[in-house]
XYZ file of C-alpha atoms in Angstrom:
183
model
C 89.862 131.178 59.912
C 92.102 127.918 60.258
C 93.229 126.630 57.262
C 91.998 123.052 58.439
C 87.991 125.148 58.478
C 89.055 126.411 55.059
C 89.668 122.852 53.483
C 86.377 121.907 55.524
C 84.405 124.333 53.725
C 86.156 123.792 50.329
C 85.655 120.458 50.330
C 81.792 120.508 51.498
C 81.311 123.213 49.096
C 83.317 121.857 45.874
C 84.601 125.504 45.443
C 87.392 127.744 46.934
C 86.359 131.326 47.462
C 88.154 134.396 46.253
C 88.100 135.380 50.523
C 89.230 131.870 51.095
C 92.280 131.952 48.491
C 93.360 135.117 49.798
C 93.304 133.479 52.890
C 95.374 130.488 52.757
C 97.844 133.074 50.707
C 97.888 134.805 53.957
C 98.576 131.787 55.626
C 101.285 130.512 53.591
C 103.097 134.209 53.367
C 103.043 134.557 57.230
C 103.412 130.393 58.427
C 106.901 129.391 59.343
C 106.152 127.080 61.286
C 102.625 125.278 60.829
C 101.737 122.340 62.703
C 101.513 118.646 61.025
C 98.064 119.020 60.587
C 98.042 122.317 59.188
C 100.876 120.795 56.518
C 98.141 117.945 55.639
C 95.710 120.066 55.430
C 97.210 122.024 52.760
C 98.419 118.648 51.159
C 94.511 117.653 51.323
C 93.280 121.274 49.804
C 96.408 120.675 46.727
C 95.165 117.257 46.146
C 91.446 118.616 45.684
C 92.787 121.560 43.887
C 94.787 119.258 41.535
C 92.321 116.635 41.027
C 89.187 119.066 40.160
C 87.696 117.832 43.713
C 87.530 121.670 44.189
C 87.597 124.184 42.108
C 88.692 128.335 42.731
C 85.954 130.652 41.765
C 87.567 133.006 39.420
C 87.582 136.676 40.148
C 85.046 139.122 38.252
C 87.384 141.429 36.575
C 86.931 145.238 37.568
C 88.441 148.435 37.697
C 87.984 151.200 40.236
C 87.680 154.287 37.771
C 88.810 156.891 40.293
C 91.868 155.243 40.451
C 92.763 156.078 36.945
C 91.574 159.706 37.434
C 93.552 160.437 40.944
C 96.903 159.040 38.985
C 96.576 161.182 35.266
C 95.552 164.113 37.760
C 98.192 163.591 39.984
C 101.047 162.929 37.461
C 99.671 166.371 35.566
C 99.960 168.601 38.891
C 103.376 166.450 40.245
C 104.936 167.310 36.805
C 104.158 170.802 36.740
C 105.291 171.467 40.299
C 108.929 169.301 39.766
C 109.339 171.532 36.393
C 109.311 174.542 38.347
C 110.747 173.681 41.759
C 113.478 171.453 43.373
C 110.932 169.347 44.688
C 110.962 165.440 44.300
C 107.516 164.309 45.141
C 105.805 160.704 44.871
C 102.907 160.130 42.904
C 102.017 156.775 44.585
C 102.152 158.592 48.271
C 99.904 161.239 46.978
C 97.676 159.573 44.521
C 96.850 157.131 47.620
C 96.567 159.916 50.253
C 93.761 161.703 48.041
C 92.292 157.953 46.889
C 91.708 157.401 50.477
C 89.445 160.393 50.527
C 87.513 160.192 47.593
C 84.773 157.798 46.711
C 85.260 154.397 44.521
C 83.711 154.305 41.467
C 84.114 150.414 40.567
C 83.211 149.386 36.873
C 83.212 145.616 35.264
C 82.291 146.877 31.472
C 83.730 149.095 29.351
C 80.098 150.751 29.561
C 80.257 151.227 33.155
C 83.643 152.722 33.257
C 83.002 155.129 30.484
C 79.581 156.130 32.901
C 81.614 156.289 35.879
C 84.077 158.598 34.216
C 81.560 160.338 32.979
C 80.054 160.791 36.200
C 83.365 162.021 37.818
C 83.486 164.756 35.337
C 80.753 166.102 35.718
C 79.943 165.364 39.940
C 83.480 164.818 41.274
C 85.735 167.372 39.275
C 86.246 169.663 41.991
C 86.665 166.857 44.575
C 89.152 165.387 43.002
C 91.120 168.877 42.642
C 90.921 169.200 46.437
C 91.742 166.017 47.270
C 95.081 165.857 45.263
C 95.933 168.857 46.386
C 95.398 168.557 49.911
C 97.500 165.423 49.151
C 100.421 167.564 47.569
C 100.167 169.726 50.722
C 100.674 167.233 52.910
C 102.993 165.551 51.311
C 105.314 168.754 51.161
C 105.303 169.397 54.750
C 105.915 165.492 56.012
C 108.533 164.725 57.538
C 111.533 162.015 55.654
C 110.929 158.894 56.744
C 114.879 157.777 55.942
C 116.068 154.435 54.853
C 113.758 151.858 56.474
C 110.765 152.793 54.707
C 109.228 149.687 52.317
C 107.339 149.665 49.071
C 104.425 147.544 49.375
C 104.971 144.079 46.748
C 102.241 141.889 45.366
C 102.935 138.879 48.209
C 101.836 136.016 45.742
C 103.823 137.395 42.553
C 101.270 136.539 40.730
C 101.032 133.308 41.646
C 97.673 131.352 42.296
C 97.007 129.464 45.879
C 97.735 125.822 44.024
C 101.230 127.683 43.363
C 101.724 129.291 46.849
C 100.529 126.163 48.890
C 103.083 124.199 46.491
C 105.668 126.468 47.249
C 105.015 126.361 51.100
C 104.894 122.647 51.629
C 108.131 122.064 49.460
C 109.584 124.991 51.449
C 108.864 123.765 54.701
C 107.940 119.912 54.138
C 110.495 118.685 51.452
C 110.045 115.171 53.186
C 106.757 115.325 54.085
C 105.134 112.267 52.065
C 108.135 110.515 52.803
C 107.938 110.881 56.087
C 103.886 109.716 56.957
C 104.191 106.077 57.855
C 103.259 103.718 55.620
C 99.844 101.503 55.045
């Protein structure tokens, strides 16, 4: 979606969507050049932001509970195996390779994640052993991958769209409202 469609929409609908926010992130991480109406665009959809025209829907908080139980497993069995070997391995590579292969169990309360862990206990237990070990396995017998390799990093640092689109414009339009003729 363009981000002059996603102002459209914002502005129709008084609200910016958690979809829409991480698109106009996207936008803004990836543009290095955007076109003069893409820049106003994301002047209009700071203005709007700023001035309560719209608003950005706040997240609902949750937690994917298997998460939590792939990483203490995984730390637990990567421990044990660097304690009595020379191997290095790394938890993130593994705890991802077996989190790929096992069901999400998403939670909002406190209540629900205590159920969901619950649940994995007692349903998913041996599941989860195979899966993290299947993920040690492979993870033994890949091949290095050298120096080029990359860590995935949060792309907004934390920061909220108002923040990024701020960012972007001074970036790449310091001049920008000095620049638009004059009325």
């Amino acid at each position: 979606m363009s981000i002059e469609k996603i102002v459209e929409q914002a502005l129709k609908d008084g609200y910016l969507t958690p979809t829409m926010e991480a698109e106009v992130g996207r936008i803004c991480d990836t543009a290095s050049e955007l076109s003069i109406e893409e820049y106003m665009a994301l002047d209009r959809l700071m203005g709007s932001l700023l001035t309560g025209e719209v608003v950005a829907v706040p997240r609902k908080q949750f937690i994917n509970v298997m998460e939590e139980l792939v990483l203490s497993e995984t730390i637990t069995r990567v421990a044990e195996i660097e304690a009595s070997s020379d191997s290095s391995l790394d938890v993130g590579d593994i705890a991802a390779y077996a989190l790929n292969r096992l069901p999400p169990l998403y939670a909002t309360t406190e209540e629900g994640a205590s159920f969901q862990r619950k649940k994995a206990k007692e349903e998913l237990k041996d599941l989860l052993a195979d899966k993290i070990q299947e993920a040690i396995s492979r993870y033994l017998e890949k091949p290095e991958y050298g120096e080029g390799r990359q860590e995935l990093k949060n792309s907004s640092g934390g920061e909220g769209v108002l923040k990024q689109v701020s960012n972007l414009l001074g970036a790449h339009a310091p001049n920008y409202e000095q620049d638009l003729p004059k009325k």
